[in-house]
Amino acid sequence: GAGVSQSPSNKVTEKGKDVELRCDPISGHTALYWYRQSLGQGLEFLIYFQGNSAPDKSGLPSDRFSAERTGGSVSTLTIQRTQQEDSAVYLCASSSQAGARTEKLFFGSGTQLSVL
Amino acid sequence: GNSVTQMEGPVTLSEEAFLTINCTYTATGYPSLFWYVQYPGEGLQLLLKATKADDKGSNKGFEATYRKETTSFHLEKGSVQVSDSAVYFCALSDLTSGSARQLTFGSGTQLTVLP
């Protein structure tokens, strides 16, 4: 597609359930990022994929969070045993200039996750 | 560590008013600085950027100058329009600290322009 696509756009779940969030980056972009935007907070880096390199998971807040990127394209962010504090907008971004000083990120519209 | 502090919102202006959204940063190295914009219902978009001191980024009538001496990157526009209503994020990327992959964002400033 023309832009970064995320699904679902909204997800309501019960505390303790697992959720999967999907990101479809721009075709040909080798770098993929997941961010989290909590209410009133800035964007928080979660994880970064670049080509076939090992992902940078340094931003994941706990071991309940994991992410995969299959075939260097689509990525799935999984949150196990969700907690109310996981409620946020989860944003995915992709880039073709990973690590460049003028790297430009293209963001999806995000998934609004609400944990009841 | 790196951090970005943005002017707290929300900001409400009348059409054709002058806009300033303040942004200051703390970084261990020599960061690149960015302003991103998020229009209602859309994803974040890069608005403008500056990669070294005294650079001025500009786009769509918006400007921001990289001021190393004051560690600031304030966003300005001389005459806002209703269509500028959005959330604006200041961000930095610091290559020298090895965290190039990790943009650090401010908390965002909601701008509403009234006709």
Short mmCIF file of C-alpha atoms in Angstrom, two decimals:
data_model
loop_
_atom_site.label_atom_id
_atom_site.label_comp_id
_atom_site.label_asym_id
_atom_site.label_seq_id
_atom_site.Cartn_x
_atom_site.Cartn_y
_atom_site.Cartn_z
CA GLY A 1 0.00 0.00 0.00
CA ALA A 2 0.86 3.66 -0.14
CA GLY A 3 1.44 4.09 3.59
CA VAL A 4 2.00 2.23 6.83
CA SER A 5 -1.08 0.22 7.69
CA GLN A 6 -1.99 -0.86 11.21
CA SER A 7 -4.76 -3.11 12.41
CA PRO A 8 -7.01 -3.13 14.23
CA SER A 9 -7.54 0.60 14.61
CA ASN A 10 -9.25 0.01 17.94
CA LYS A 11 -9.02 -2.91 20.33
CA VAL A 12 -10.88 -3.33 23.60
CA THR A 13 -9.83 -6.23 25.75
CA GLU A 14 -10.22 -7.54 29.27
CA LYS A 15 -7.39 -7.49 31.76
CA GLY A 16 -5.37 -10.68 31.54
CA LYS A 17 -6.11 -11.41 27.89
CA ASP A 18 -3.46 -11.53 25.17
CA VAL A 19 -3.62 -9.14 22.20
CA GLU A 20 -1.87 -8.98 18.84
CA LEU A 21 -1.36 -5.75 16.94
CA ARG A 22 -0.36 -5.80 13.30
CA CYS A 23 1.77 -3.44 11.23
CA ASP A 24 2.21 -3.49 7.46
CA PRO A 25 5.10 -1.16 6.56
CA ILE A 26 5.68 0.64 3.31
CA SER A 27 6.94 -1.80 0.70
CA GLY A 28 10.72 -1.79 0.50
CA HIS A 29 11.29 -0.11 3.87
CA THR A 30 13.89 -2.08 5.78
CA ALA A 31 13.45 -0.44 9.17
CA LEU A 32 10.36 -0.86 11.32
CA TYR A 33 9.65 0.72 14.70
CA TRP A 34 6.99 0.27 17.34
CA TYR A 35 6.15 3.16 19.67
CA ARG A 36 3.59 3.62 22.42
CA GLN A 37 1.72 6.83 23.14
CA SER A 38 0.07 6.91 26.54
CA LEU A 39 -2.45 9.62 27.40
CA GLY A 40 -0.66 12.90 28.02
CA GLN A 41 2.74 11.33 27.47
CA GLY A 42 5.24 11.53 24.68
CA LEU A 43 5.96 8.73 22.31
CA GLU A 44 7.82 5.86 23.95
CA PHE A 45 10.12 3.68 21.87
CA LEU A 46 9.40 -0.03 22.16
CA ILE A 47 11.30 -2.03 19.54
CA TYR A 48 13.18 -1.61 16.27
CA PHE A 49 13.76 -4.02 13.36
CA GLN A 50 16.35 -3.44 10.67
CA GLY A 51 16.61 -5.95 7.83
CA ASN A 52 17.85 -9.33 9.04
CA SER A 53 19.65 -7.94 12.08
CA ALA A 54 18.63 -8.85 15.61
CA PRO A 55 15.92 -6.46 16.77
CA ASP A 56 16.62 -3.73 19.30
CA LYS A 57 14.24 -4.65 22.11
CA SER A 58 15.61 -2.19 24.63
CA GLY A 59 12.35 -0.23 24.88
CA LEU A 60 10.02 -3.11 25.71
CA PRO A 61 8.60 -2.36 29.18
CA SER A 62 8.28 -5.96 30.36
CA ASP A 63 8.56 -9.57 29.21
CA ARG A 64 4.83 -9.55 28.52
CA PHE A 65 5.66 -7.59 25.36
CA SER A 66 7.16 -9.23 22.29
CA ALA A 67 7.29 -8.52 18.59
CA GLU A 68 8.07 -10.37 15.41
CA ARG A 69 8.75 -9.31 11.87
CA THR A 70 8.16 -12.03 9.33
CA GLY A 71 9.96 -12.00 6.00
CA GLY A 72 11.26 -8.53 6.64
CA SER A 73 7.82 -7.06 6.11
CA VAL A 74 4.75 -7.40 8.33
CA SER A 75 5.27 -7.08 12.07
CA THR A 76 3.15 -8.24 14.98
CA LEU A 77 3.35 -6.78 18.47
CA THR A 78 2.02 -9.16 21.11
CA ILE A 79 1.07 -8.19 24.63
CA GLN A 80 0.41 -11.10 26.97
CA ARG A 81 -1.73 -10.93 30.11
CA THR A 82 -2.69 -7.33 29.42
CA GLN A 83 -2.88 -4.84 32.27
CA GLN A 84 -4.80 -1.58 32.49
CA GLU A 85 -1.57 0.40 32.27
CA ASP A 86 -1.04 -1.10 28.79
CA SER A 87 -3.89 1.08 27.51
CA ALA A 88 -2.38 3.41 24.93
CA VAL A 89 -2.07 4.09 21.24
CA TYR A 90 0.49 1.79 19.67
CA LEU A 91 2.17 3.35 16.66
CA CYS A 92 4.20 1.64 13.98
CA ALA A 93 6.63 3.44 11.70
CA SER A 94 8.87 2.41 8.83
CA SER A 95 11.85 3.94 7.16
CA SER A 96 14.16 3.34 4.22
CA GLN A 97 17.06 5.27 5.76
CA ALA A 98 17.72 3.49 9.02
CA GLY A 99 20.44 5.17 11.04
CA ALA A 100 20.86 8.06 8.64
CA ARG A 101 21.15 11.49 10.16
CA THR A 102 18.12 12.62 8.18
CA GLU A 103 16.11 9.43 8.58
CA LYS A 104 12.45 10.05 7.85
CA LEU A 105 9.89 7.89 9.57
CA PHE A 106 6.49 7.18 8.11
CA PHE A 107 3.90 6.44 10.75
CA GLY A 108 0.71 4.43 10.70
CA SER A 109 -2.47 5.74 12.27
CA GLY A 110 -1.99 3.57 15.31
CA THR A 111 -4.00 1.03 17.27
CA GLN A 112 -5.93 2.38 20.24
CA LEU A 113 -5.75 -0.33 22.90
CA SER A 114 -8.13 -0.17 25.85
CA VAL A 115 -7.74 -2.69 28.66
CA LEU A 116 -10.78 -2.88 30.90
CA GLY B 1 19.87 10.53 28.83
CA ASN B 2 18.09 12.41 26.09
CA SER B 3 14.86 14.29 26.70
CA VAL B 4 12.54 16.72 24.97
CA THR B 5 10.35 19.23 26.75
CA GLN B 6 7.48 20.83 24.92
CA MET B 7 5.19 23.68 25.75
CA GLU B 8 2.10 22.28 27.39
CA GLY B 9 -1.15 22.61 25.55
CA PRO B 10 -3.76 22.83 24.49
CA VAL B 11 -3.20 25.97 22.43
CA THR B 12 -6.19 27.74 20.90
CA LEU B 13 -5.70 30.54 18.38
CA SER B 14 -7.79 32.52 15.96
CA GLU B 15 -7.12 32.20 12.26
CA GLU B 16 -4.20 34.33 11.05
CA ALA B 17 -2.69 34.56 14.53
CA PHE B 18 1.02 34.02 15.14
CA LEU B 19 2.01 30.63 16.51
CA THR B 20 4.93 29.62 18.70
CA ILE B 21 5.29 26.19 20.25
CA ASN B 22 8.33 25.99 22.48
CA CYS B 23 10.64 22.99 22.50
CA THR B 24 13.85 22.50 24.45
CA TYR B 25 16.02 19.43 24.57
CA THR B 26 18.73 17.65 26.51
CA ALA B 27 21.12 15.42 24.63
CA THR B 28 24.50 13.88 25.26
CA GLY B 29 25.71 14.28 21.69
CA TYR B 30 24.84 16.30 18.62
CA PRO B 31 21.24 15.53 17.81
CA SER B 32 19.11 16.04 14.78
CA LEU B 33 15.86 17.79 15.64
CA PHE B 34 12.41 17.24 14.20
CA TRP B 35 8.87 18.47 14.35
CA TYR B 36 6.17 15.89 13.61
CA VAL B 37 2.48 16.66 13.11
CA GLN B 38 -0.50 14.42 13.67
CA TYR B 39 -3.71 15.58 12.00
CA PRO B 40 -6.99 14.20 13.36
CA GLY B 41 -7.45 10.57 12.41
CA GLU B 42 -4.09 10.35 10.63
CA GLY B 43 -0.63 9.04 11.39
CA LEU B 44 2.32 11.16 12.35
CA GLN B 45 4.03 13.04 9.55
CA LEU B 46 7.40 14.70 9.50
CA LEU B 47 6.83 18.46 9.30
CA LEU B 48 10.40 19.74 9.28
CA LYS B 49 13.86 18.94 10.50
CA ALA B 50 17.30 20.41 11.21
CA THR B 51 20.50 18.45 11.53
CA LYS B 52 23.02 20.95 12.88
CA ALA B 53 23.28 24.15 14.86
CA ASP B 54 21.79 27.26 13.23
CA ASP B 55 19.99 25.20 10.59
CA LYS B 56 16.44 26.34 9.90
CA GLY B 57 13.85 23.77 8.93
CA SER B 58 10.78 24.98 7.08
CA ASN B 59 7.67 23.51 5.51
CA LYS B 60 4.08 24.65 4.87
CA GLY B 61 4.79 28.07 6.38
CA PHE B 62 6.20 26.57 9.58
CA GLU B 63 9.77 27.26 10.66
CA ALA B 64 12.09 26.15 13.43
CA THR B 65 15.73 27.08 14.04
CA TYR B 66 18.21 24.76 15.77
CA ARG B 67 19.65 26.86 18.62
CA LYS B 68 22.50 25.02 20.29
CA GLU B 69 23.24 27.81 22.75
CA THR B 70 19.73 27.66 24.18
CA THR B 71 19.13 23.96 23.32
CA SER B 72 15.88 24.93 21.67
CA PHE B 73 13.93 24.22 18.50
CA HIS B 74 10.80 26.37 18.75
CA LEU B 75 8.14 25.96 16.06
CA GLU B 76 6.70 29.14 14.55
CA LYS B 77 4.18 30.14 11.93
CA GLY B 78 3.26 33.69 11.05
CA SER B 79 -0.39 33.14 10.20
CA VAL B 80 -2.17 29.94 11.20
CA GLN B 81 -5.11 28.42 9.39
CA VAL B 82 -7.94 26.21 10.58
CA SER B 83 -6.34 23.34 8.69
CA ASP B 84 -3.27 23.61 10.96
CA SER B 85 -5.29 22.20 13.85
CA ALA B 86 -3.38 19.11 14.93
CA VAL B 87 -1.02 17.72 17.55
CA TYR B 88 2.60 18.78 17.13
CA PHE B 89 5.51 16.70 18.46
CA CYS B 90 9.08 17.84 18.89
CA ALA B 91 11.66 15.06 18.66
CA LEU B 92 15.38 14.42 18.57
CA SER B 93 17.62 11.72 17.24
CA ASP B 94 21.13 11.50 18.65
CA LEU B 95 23.51 9.50 16.46
CA THR B 96 26.58 10.05 18.60
CA SER B 97 25.08 8.39 21.65
CA GLY B 98 24.38 5.26 19.64
CA SER B 99 20.66 5.71 19.94
CA ALA B 100 20.00 6.65 16.34
CA ARG B 101 17.22 4.12 16.24
CA GLN B 102 15.40 5.76 19.08
CA LEU B 103 13.75 9.04 18.41
CA THR B 104 12.97 10.81 21.66
CA PHE B 105 9.67 12.65 21.52
CA GLY B 106 8.10 15.42 23.51
CA SER B 107 4.62 14.95 24.90
CA GLY B 108 2.90 16.77 22.05
CA THR B 109 1.02 20.05 21.87
CA GLN B 110 -2.59 20.17 20.74
CA LEU B 111 -3.27 23.18 18.51
CA THR B 112 -6.80 24.29 17.69
CA VAL B 113 -7.33 27.15 15.24
CA LEU B 114 -10.73 28.80 15.28
CA PRO B 115 -12.22 30.50 12.20
#
